[in-house]
XYZ file of C-alpha atoms in Angstrom:
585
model
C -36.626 -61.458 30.202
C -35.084 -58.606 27.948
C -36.724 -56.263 30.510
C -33.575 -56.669 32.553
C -30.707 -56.103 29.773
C -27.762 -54.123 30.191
C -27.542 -51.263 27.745
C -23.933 -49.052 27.284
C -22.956 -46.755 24.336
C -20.280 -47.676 21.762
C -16.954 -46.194 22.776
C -15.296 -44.095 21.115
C -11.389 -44.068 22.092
C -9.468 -47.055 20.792
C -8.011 -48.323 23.727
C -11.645 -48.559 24.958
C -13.140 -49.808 21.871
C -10.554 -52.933 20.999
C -8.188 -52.961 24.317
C -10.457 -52.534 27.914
C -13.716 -53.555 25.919
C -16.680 -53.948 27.502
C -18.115 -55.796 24.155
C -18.796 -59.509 24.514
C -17.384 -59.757 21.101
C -14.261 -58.083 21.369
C -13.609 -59.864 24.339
C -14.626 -63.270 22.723
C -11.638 -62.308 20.188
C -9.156 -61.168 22.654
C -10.418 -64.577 24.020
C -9.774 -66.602 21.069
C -6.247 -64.417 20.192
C -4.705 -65.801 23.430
C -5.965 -68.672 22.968
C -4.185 -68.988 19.374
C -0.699 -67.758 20.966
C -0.785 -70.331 23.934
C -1.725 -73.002 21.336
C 1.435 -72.533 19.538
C 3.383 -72.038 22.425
C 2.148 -75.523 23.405
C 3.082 -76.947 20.098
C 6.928 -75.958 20.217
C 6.777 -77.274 23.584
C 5.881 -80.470 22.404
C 8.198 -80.844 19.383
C 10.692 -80.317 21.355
C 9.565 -82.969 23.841
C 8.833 -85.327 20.738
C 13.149 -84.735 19.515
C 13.795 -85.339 22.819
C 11.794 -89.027 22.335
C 13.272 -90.117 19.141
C 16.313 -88.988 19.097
C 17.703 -88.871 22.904
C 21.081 -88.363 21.969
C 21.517 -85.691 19.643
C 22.314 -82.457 19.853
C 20.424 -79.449 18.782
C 22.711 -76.311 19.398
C 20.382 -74.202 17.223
C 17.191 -75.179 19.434
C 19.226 -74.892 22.749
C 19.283 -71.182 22.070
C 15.788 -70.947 23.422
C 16.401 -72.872 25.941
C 20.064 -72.831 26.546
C 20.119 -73.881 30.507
C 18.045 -76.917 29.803
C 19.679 -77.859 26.586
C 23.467 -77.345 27.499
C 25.559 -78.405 24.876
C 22.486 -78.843 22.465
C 21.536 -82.235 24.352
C 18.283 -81.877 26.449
C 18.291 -82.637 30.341
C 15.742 -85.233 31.406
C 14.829 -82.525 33.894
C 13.889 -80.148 31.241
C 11.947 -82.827 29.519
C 10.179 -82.921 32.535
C 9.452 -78.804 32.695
C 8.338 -79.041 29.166
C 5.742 -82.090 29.656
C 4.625 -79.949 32.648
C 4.141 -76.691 30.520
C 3.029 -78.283 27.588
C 0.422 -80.236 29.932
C -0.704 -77.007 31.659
C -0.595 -74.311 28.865
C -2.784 -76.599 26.412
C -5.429 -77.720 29.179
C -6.182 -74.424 30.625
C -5.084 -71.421 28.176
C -6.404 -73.640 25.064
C -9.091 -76.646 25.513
C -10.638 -74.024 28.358
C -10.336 -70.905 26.986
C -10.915 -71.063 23.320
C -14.500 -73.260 23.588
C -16.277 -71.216 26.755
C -13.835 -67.542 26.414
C -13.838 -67.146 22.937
C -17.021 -68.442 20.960
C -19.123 -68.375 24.148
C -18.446 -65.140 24.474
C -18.856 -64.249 21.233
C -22.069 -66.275 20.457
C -24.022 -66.769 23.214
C -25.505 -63.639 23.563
C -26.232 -62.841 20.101
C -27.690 -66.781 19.632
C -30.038 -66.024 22.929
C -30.958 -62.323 21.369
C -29.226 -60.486 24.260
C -27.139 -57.365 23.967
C -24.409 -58.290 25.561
C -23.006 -60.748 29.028
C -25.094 -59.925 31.856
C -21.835 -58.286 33.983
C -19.923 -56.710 30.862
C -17.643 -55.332 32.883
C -17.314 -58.732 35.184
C -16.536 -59.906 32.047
C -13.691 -57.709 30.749
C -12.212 -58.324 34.019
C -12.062 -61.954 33.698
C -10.148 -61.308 30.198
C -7.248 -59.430 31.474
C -7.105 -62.121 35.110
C -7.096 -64.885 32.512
C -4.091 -63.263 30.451
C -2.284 -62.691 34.069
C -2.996 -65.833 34.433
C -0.861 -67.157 30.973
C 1.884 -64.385 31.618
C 2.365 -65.639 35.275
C 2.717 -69.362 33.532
C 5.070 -67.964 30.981
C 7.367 -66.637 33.605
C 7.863 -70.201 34.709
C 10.086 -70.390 32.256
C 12.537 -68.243 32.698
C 12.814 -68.039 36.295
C 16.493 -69.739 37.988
C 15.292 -72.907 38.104
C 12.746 -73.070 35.326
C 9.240 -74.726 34.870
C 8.065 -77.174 37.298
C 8.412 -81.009 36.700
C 5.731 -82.454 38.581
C 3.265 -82.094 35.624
C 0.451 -80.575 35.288
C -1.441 -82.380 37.929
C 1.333 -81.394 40.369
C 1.054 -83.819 42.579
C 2.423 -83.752 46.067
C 4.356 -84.570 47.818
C 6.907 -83.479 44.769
C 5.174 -80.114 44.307
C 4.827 -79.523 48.178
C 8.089 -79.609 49.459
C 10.430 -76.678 47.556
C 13.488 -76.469 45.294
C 15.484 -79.543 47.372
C 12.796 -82.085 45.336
C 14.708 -80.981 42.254
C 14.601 -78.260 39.380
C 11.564 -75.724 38.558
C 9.978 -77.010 41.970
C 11.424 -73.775 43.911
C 10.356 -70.683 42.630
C 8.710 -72.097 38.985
C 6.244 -74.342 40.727
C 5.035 -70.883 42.898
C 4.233 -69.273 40.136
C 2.353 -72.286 38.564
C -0.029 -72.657 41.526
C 0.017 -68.337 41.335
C -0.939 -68.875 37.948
C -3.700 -71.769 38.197
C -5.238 -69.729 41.188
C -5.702 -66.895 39.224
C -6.917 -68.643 36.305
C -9.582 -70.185 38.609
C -10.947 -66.753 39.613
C -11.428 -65.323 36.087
C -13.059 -68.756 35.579
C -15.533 -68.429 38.302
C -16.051 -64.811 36.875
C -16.911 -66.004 33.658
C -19.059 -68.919 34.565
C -21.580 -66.531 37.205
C -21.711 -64.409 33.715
C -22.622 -67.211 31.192
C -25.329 -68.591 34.109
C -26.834 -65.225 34.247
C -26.925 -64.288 30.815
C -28.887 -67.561 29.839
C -31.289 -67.299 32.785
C -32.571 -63.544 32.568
C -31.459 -62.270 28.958
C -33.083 -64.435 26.609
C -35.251 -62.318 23.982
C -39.077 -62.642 23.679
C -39.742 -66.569 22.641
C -36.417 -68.047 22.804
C -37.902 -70.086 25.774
C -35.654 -73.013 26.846
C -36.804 -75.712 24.202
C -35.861 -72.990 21.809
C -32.731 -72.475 22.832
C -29.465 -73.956 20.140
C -27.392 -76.664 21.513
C -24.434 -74.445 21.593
C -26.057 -72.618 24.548
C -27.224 -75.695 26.678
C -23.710 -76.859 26.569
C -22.245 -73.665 27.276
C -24.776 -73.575 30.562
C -23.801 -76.425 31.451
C -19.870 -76.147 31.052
C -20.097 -72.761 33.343
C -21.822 -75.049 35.967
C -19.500 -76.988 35.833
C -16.889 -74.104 35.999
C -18.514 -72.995 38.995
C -18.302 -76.250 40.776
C -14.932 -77.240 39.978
C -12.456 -74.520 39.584
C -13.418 -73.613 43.784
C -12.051 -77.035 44.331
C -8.795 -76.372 42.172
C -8.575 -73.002 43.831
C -8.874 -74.168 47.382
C -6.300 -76.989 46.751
C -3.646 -74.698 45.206
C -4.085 -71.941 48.530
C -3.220 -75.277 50.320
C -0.266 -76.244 48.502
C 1.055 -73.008 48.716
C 1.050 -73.352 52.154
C 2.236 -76.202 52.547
C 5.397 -75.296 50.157
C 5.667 -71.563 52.324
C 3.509 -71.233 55.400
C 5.252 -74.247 57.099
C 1.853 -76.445 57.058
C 0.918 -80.134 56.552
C -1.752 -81.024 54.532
C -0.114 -82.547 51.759
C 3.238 -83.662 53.043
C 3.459 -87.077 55.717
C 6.022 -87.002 58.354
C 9.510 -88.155 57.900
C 9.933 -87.571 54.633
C 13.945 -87.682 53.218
C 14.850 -86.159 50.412
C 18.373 -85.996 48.996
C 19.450 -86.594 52.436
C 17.917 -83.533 53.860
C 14.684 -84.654 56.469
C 11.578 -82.522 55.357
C 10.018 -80.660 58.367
C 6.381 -81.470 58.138
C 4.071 -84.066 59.159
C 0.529 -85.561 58.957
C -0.276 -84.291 55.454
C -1.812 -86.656 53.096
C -0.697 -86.605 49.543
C -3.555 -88.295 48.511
C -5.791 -85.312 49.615
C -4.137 -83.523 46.837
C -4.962 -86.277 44.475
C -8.744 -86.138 45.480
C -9.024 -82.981 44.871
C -6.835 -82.111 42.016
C -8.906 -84.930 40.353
C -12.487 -83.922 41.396
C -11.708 -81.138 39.922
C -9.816 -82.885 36.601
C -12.402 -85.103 35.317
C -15.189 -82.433 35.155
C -12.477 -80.123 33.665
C -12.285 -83.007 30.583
C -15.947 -82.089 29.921
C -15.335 -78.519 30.088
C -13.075 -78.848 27.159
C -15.284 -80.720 25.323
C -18.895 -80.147 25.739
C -18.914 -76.805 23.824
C -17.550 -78.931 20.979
C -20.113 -81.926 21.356
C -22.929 -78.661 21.232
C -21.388 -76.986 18.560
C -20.889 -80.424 16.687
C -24.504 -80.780 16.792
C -25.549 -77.311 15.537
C -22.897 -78.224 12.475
C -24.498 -81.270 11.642
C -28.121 -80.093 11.682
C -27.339 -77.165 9.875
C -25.151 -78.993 6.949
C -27.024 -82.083 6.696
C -30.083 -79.943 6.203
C -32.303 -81.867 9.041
C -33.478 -81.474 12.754
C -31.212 -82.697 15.537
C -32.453 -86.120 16.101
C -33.876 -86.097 19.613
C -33.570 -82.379 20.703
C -34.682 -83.476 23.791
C -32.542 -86.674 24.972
C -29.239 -84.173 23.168
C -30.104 -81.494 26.365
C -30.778 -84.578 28.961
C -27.387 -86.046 28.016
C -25.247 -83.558 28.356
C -26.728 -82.826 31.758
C -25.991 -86.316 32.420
C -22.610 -86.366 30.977
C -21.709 -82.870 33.206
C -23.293 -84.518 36.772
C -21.841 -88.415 36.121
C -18.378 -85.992 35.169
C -18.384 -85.210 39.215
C -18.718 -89.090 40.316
C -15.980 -90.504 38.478
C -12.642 -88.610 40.184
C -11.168 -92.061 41.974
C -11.067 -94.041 38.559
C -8.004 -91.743 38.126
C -6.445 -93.285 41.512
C -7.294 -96.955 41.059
C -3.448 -97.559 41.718
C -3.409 -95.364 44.641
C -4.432 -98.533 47.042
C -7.871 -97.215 47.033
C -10.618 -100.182 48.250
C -11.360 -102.546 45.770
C -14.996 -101.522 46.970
C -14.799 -97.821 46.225
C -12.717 -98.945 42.864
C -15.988 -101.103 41.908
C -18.438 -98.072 42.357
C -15.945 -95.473 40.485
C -15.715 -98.076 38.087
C -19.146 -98.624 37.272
C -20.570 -94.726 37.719
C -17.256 -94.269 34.678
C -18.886 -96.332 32.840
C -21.927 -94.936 33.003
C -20.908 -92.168 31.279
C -21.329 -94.217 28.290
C -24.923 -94.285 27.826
C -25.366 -90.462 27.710
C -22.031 -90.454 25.572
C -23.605 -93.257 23.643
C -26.991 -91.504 23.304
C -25.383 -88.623 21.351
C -23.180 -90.924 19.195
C -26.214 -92.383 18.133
C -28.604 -88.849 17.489
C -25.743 -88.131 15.910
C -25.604 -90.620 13.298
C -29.403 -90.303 13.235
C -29.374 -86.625 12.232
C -26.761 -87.366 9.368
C -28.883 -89.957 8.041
C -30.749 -89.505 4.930
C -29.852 -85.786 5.013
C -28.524 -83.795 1.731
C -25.744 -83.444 3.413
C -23.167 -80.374 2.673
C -19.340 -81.343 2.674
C -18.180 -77.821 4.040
C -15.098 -77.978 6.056
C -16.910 -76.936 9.483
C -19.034 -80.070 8.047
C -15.605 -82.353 7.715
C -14.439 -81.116 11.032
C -17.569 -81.884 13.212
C -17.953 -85.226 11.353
C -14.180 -85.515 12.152
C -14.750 -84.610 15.769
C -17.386 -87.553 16.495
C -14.735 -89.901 14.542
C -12.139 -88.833 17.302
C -14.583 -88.837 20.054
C -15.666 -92.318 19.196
C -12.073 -93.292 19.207
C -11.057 -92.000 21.956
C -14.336 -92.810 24.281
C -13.715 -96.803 23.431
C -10.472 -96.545 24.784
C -11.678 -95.167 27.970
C -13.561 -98.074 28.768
C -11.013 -100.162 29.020
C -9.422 -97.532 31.367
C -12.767 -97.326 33.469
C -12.066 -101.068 34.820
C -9.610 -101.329 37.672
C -7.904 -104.354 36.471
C -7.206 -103.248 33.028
C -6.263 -99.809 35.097
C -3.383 -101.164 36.777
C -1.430 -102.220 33.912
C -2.136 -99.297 31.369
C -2.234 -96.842 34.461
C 1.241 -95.626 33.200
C 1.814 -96.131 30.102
C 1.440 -94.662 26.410
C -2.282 -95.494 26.495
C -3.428 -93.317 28.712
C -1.517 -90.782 26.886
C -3.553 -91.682 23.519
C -6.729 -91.420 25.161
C -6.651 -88.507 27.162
C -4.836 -86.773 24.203
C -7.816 -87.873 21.385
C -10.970 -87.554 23.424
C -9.881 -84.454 25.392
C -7.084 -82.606 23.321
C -7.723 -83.692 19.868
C -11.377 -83.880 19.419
C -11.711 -80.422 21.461
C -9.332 -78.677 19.024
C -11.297 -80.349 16.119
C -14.676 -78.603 17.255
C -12.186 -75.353 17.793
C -11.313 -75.769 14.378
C -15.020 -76.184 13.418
C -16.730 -73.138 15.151
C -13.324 -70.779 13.242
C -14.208 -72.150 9.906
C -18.237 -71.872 10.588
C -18.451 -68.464 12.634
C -15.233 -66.756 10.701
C -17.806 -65.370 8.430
C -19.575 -63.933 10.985
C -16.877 -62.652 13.071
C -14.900 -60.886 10.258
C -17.260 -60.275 7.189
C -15.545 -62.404 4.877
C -14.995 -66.085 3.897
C -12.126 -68.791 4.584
C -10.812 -70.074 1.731
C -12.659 -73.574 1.429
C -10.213 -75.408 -0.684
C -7.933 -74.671 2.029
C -10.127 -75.905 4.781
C -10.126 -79.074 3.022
C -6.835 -79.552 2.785
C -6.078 -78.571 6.277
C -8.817 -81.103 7.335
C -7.552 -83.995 5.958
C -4.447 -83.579 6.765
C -4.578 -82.657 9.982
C -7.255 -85.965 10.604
C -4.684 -88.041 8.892
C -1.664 -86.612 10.902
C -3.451 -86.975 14.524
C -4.412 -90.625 13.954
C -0.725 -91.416 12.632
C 0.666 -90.144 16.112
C -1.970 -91.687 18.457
C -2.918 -94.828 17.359
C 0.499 -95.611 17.505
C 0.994 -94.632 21.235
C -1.942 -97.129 21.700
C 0.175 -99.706 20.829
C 3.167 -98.294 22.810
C 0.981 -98.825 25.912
C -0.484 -102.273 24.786
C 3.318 -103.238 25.120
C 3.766 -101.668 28.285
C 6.256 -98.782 27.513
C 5.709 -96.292 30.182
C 4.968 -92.650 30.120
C 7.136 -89.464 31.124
C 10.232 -91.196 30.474
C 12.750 -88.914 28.378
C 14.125 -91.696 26.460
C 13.847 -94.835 25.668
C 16.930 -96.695 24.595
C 18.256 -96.971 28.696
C 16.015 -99.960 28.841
C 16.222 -102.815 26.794
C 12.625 -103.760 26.382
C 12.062 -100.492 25.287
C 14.993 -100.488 22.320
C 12.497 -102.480 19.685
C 10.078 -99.085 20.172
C 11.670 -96.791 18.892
C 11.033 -96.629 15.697
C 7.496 -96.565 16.833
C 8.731 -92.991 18.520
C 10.743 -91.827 15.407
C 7.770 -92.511 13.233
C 5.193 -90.134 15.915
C 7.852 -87.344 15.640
C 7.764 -87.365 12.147
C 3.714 -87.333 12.208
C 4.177 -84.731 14.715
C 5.665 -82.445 12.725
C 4.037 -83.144 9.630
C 0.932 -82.401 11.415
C 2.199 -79.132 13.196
C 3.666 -77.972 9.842
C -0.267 -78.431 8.689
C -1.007 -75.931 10.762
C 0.732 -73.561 8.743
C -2.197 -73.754 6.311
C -4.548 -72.893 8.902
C -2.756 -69.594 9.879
C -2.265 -68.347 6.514
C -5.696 -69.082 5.455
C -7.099 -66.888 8.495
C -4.624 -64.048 7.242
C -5.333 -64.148 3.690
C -9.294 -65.051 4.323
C -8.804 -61.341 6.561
C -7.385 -59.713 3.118
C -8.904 -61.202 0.203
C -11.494 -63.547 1.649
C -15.035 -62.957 -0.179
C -17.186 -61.100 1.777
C -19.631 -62.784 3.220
C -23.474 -62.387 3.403
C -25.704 -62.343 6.111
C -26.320 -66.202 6.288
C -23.887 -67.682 4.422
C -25.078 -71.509 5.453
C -28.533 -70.702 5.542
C -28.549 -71.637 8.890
C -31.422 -70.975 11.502
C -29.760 -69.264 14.803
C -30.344 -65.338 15.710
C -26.623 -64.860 14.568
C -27.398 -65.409 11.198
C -29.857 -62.391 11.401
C -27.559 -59.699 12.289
C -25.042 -58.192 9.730
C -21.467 -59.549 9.458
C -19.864 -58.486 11.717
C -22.710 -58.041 14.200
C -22.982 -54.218 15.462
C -22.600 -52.675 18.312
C -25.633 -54.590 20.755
C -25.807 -56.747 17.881
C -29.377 -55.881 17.429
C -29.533 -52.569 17.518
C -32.455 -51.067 19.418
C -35.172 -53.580 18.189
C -34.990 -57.081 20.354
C -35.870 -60.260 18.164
C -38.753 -61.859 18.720
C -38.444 -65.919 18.506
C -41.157 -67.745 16.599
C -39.685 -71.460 15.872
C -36.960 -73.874 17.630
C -33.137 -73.777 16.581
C -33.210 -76.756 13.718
C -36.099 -76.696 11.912
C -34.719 -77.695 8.416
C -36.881 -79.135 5.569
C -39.671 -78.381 7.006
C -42.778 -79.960 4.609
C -44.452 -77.196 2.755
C -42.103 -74.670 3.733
C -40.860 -72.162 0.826
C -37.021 -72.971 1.570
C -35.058 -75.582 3.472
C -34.949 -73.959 6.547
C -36.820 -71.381 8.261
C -35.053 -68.527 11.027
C -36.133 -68.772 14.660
C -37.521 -65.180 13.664
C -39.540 -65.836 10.812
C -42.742 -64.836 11.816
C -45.343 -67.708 10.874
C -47.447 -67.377 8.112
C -50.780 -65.495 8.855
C -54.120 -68.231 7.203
């Protein structure tokens, strides 16, 4: 298998060396750097958004000198509310929940934890770097183009997105460069995923055969599979839409169409085709996002609660399961499209099917914690913190997966919740995990710990005190992507319900804070870390921290035992390497 790795010398100019790298690991970093500046981008977008909620009718003439077309006289347009959910949406799902998980600590990790050198395609891989950050700077431009940022969200559906500038603001020339954007983003994608496939397949070192391989990696495989898949689909339906919205075709947009008085010129297009495949490619995208956490969630767990993953075996067989079942279940996100109730009944039930593989690593879960001697580190607090708001949020999307349910909560605060905890929350928790856990590594020092702590808890307290309240805003039926509230009177006896989220929102993004400055003092005055701070059993935790250049030097590990084998009877420590070679009798 190592027969067939790619060797290449260190370089030696700096733009070569930290800028056009060829290294998997600077390129994991650039990775995880653009992932941190579109992550905070996101969360300004969404304070603002959150003002907007609570407070409809104030003004804000400091804030409206970012943004001072959208917020003339200090007062934000429900149109630019609209932009905003749409960028918010967009930036977070693709430039963080994507990027950070598979870009940065895939890259980083996956070679080193499968004793490779480096990707398969370094170069391949460099390439999809610099498409991906095209990609964000195309988005970004949104912004500030006449117009502004799209407002048919980030599922831009049609027929809104497919017919120009006359279907109102940021559809003209911001919603071209959105679908410019997304297309590019789905080629450095597909780059990226043929690299991660390869690399597990032919540059595994001598012994790590596939029952030896960490979780980390299987879910990593199995997200780029699903990458591959899926972003084609994505890709294929925004070359469509652009089309449609500038090569004078159909395939989105039905005949006879009126819009602000003006009749649209196309006919026969289907808006529902858009749907299909926006959302074919969607739900697999959820599981993108978070099955890198779910694998790195189980490394944390073995490694902290000093104890095997319970059921190595049925952990790899469900997230295969969860990553096939994730390419069945597209229609249970148009049950209110006027689909058949037939083909609602078999979306319905292959949704909640999902639940037994889902269920099946709950469980192993819980299994592996118990009876361990079990560390309270704060990658620990964070992975146990992830399966809290995976838990949470998986419950609520069975009563999504039923069609009747479906119809009422369709468009409401509920969906919001979900999608936001399972999907956005619990991914950013395992994000937060794999920076406290592989920091060490990366940088040659440790993050502060007491500050971990405090970030943890108060970032789990502040997430729950925004989204379980939204549940409730969709159990009483207040609907989402409104700007405001007060316009309808049902609505009035709510918003204190929204003033209280804002103030949890902010709390929380001020929390935040902590995080930042612990990563730039940890950089300074952080101790230095040792080899294998966590005593942990993977191939990183071999090489020095940082990892050189081909992380292993000339001489290829050889792989003697399986990724978790922690108190092992009769063994001389708690845990023995995957390169410990066994003891000769």
């Amino acid at each position: 298998m190592t027969d067939a790795v790619t060797t290449h010398h260190p370089p030696s100019s700096f733009i070569r060396r930290y800028i056009f790298s060829t290294d998997h690991k600077i390129i994991g970093i650039q990775y995880l750097m653009l992932a941190l500046v579109a992550v905070l981008i996101g969360i300004v977008l969404s304070l603002y958004m959150r003002l907007r909620l609570a407070w409809p009718t104030e003004t804000w003439p400091l804030l409206s000198k970012l943004f001072p077309e959208g917020m003339a006289n200090g007062t934000m347009t429900p149109e630019f509310y609209l932009s905003l959910m749409t960028m918010h949406g967009t930036i977070m799902v693709f430039f963080v929940l994507t990027t950070a998980p598979m870009g940065g600590f895939g890259n980083y990790f996956l070679p080193i934890q499968i004793g490779a050198r480096d990707m398969a395609f370094p170069v391949l891989n460099m390439l999809s770097f610099w498409v991906t950050l095209a990609s964000f700077l195309v988005m970004l431009a949104a912004l500030v183009v006449e117009g502004g940022a799209p407002i048919s969200g980030w599922t831009a559906y049609a027929p809104l997105s497919a017919i120009g500038e006359v279907a109102g603001p940021g559809l003209g020339m911001g919603q071209n460069l959105w679908i410019i954007s997304i297309a590019l983003f789905c080629l450095a994608s597909l780059l990226s995923a043929l690299n991660f496939i390869t690399t597990t397949i032919n540059l595994r070192t001598k012994g790590m055969s596939l029952s030896r391989l960490p979780l980390t990696v299987w879910a990593w495989f199995t997200t780029a599979v699903l990458a591959l898949l899926a972003f084609p689909v994505l890709l294929a339906g925004g070359i469509l839409l652009l089309l449609d919205r500038i090569g004078g075709t159909s395939f989105f947009v039905p005949a006879g169409m009126v819009v602000s008085d003006k009749i649209i010129p196309h006919k026969g297009g289907s808006p529902l085709l858009w749907q299909h495949l926006f959302w074919f490619f969607g739900h697999p995208e959820v599981y993108i996002a978070i099955l890198p956490g779910m694998g790195l969630t189980s490394q944390l767990l073995s490694t902290f609660a000093r104890k095997p993953v319970f059921g190595y075996r049925a952990m790899c067989l469900a997230i295969f399961a969860i990553g096939l079942l994730g390419f069945l279940v597209w229609g249970h996100h148009m049950f209110i499209s006027g689909m058949s109730p037939y083909s609602s009944i078999a979306f319905s039930l292959l949704t909640l099917s999902i639940g037994v593989p889902s269920a099946i690593k709950t469980f192993n879960w819980l299994a592996t914690l118990w009876g361990g001697k079990i560390r309270f580190t704060t990658p620990m607090l964070f992975a146990i913190g992830f399966v809290s708001l995976f838990v949470s949020g998986g419950l609520s999307g069975l009563v999504l997966g039923q069609p009747a349910l479906d119809l009422y909560f369709h468009d409401t605060y509920f969906v919001v919740a979900h999608f936001h905890l399972i999907m956005g929350v619990a991914a950013i928790f395992g994000i937060f995990a794999g920076v406290y856990y592989w920091f060490p590594k990366m940088f040659g020092r440790m993050m502060s710990e007491g500050l971990g702590k405090i970030h943890f808890w108060l970032t789990f307290i502040g997430v729950y005190a925004i989204f379980v309240p939204m549940h409730i805003m969709g159990i009483v039926g207040h609907p989402r992507r409104y700007a405001e509230s007060i316009g309808y009177d049902f609505l009035k006896p709510i918003m204190p319900i929204h003033e209280f989220i804002t103030y949890a929102a902010i709390f929380t993004a001020a929390v935040q804070l902590l995080f930042l400055f612990n990563i730039v003092w940890s950089l300074a005055k952080g101790q230095k870390a040792s080899v294998n701070p966590w005593e942990a059993t993977t191939l990183e935790w071999t090489v020095p921290s940082p990892p050189p250049h081909d992380n292993f030097g000339h001489t290829d590990p050889l792989v003697y035992h399986g990724p978790y084998e922690y108190s092992v009877p009769g063994a001389e420590k708690d845990f023995i390497m995957q390169t410990e070679a066994p003891a000769r009798t």
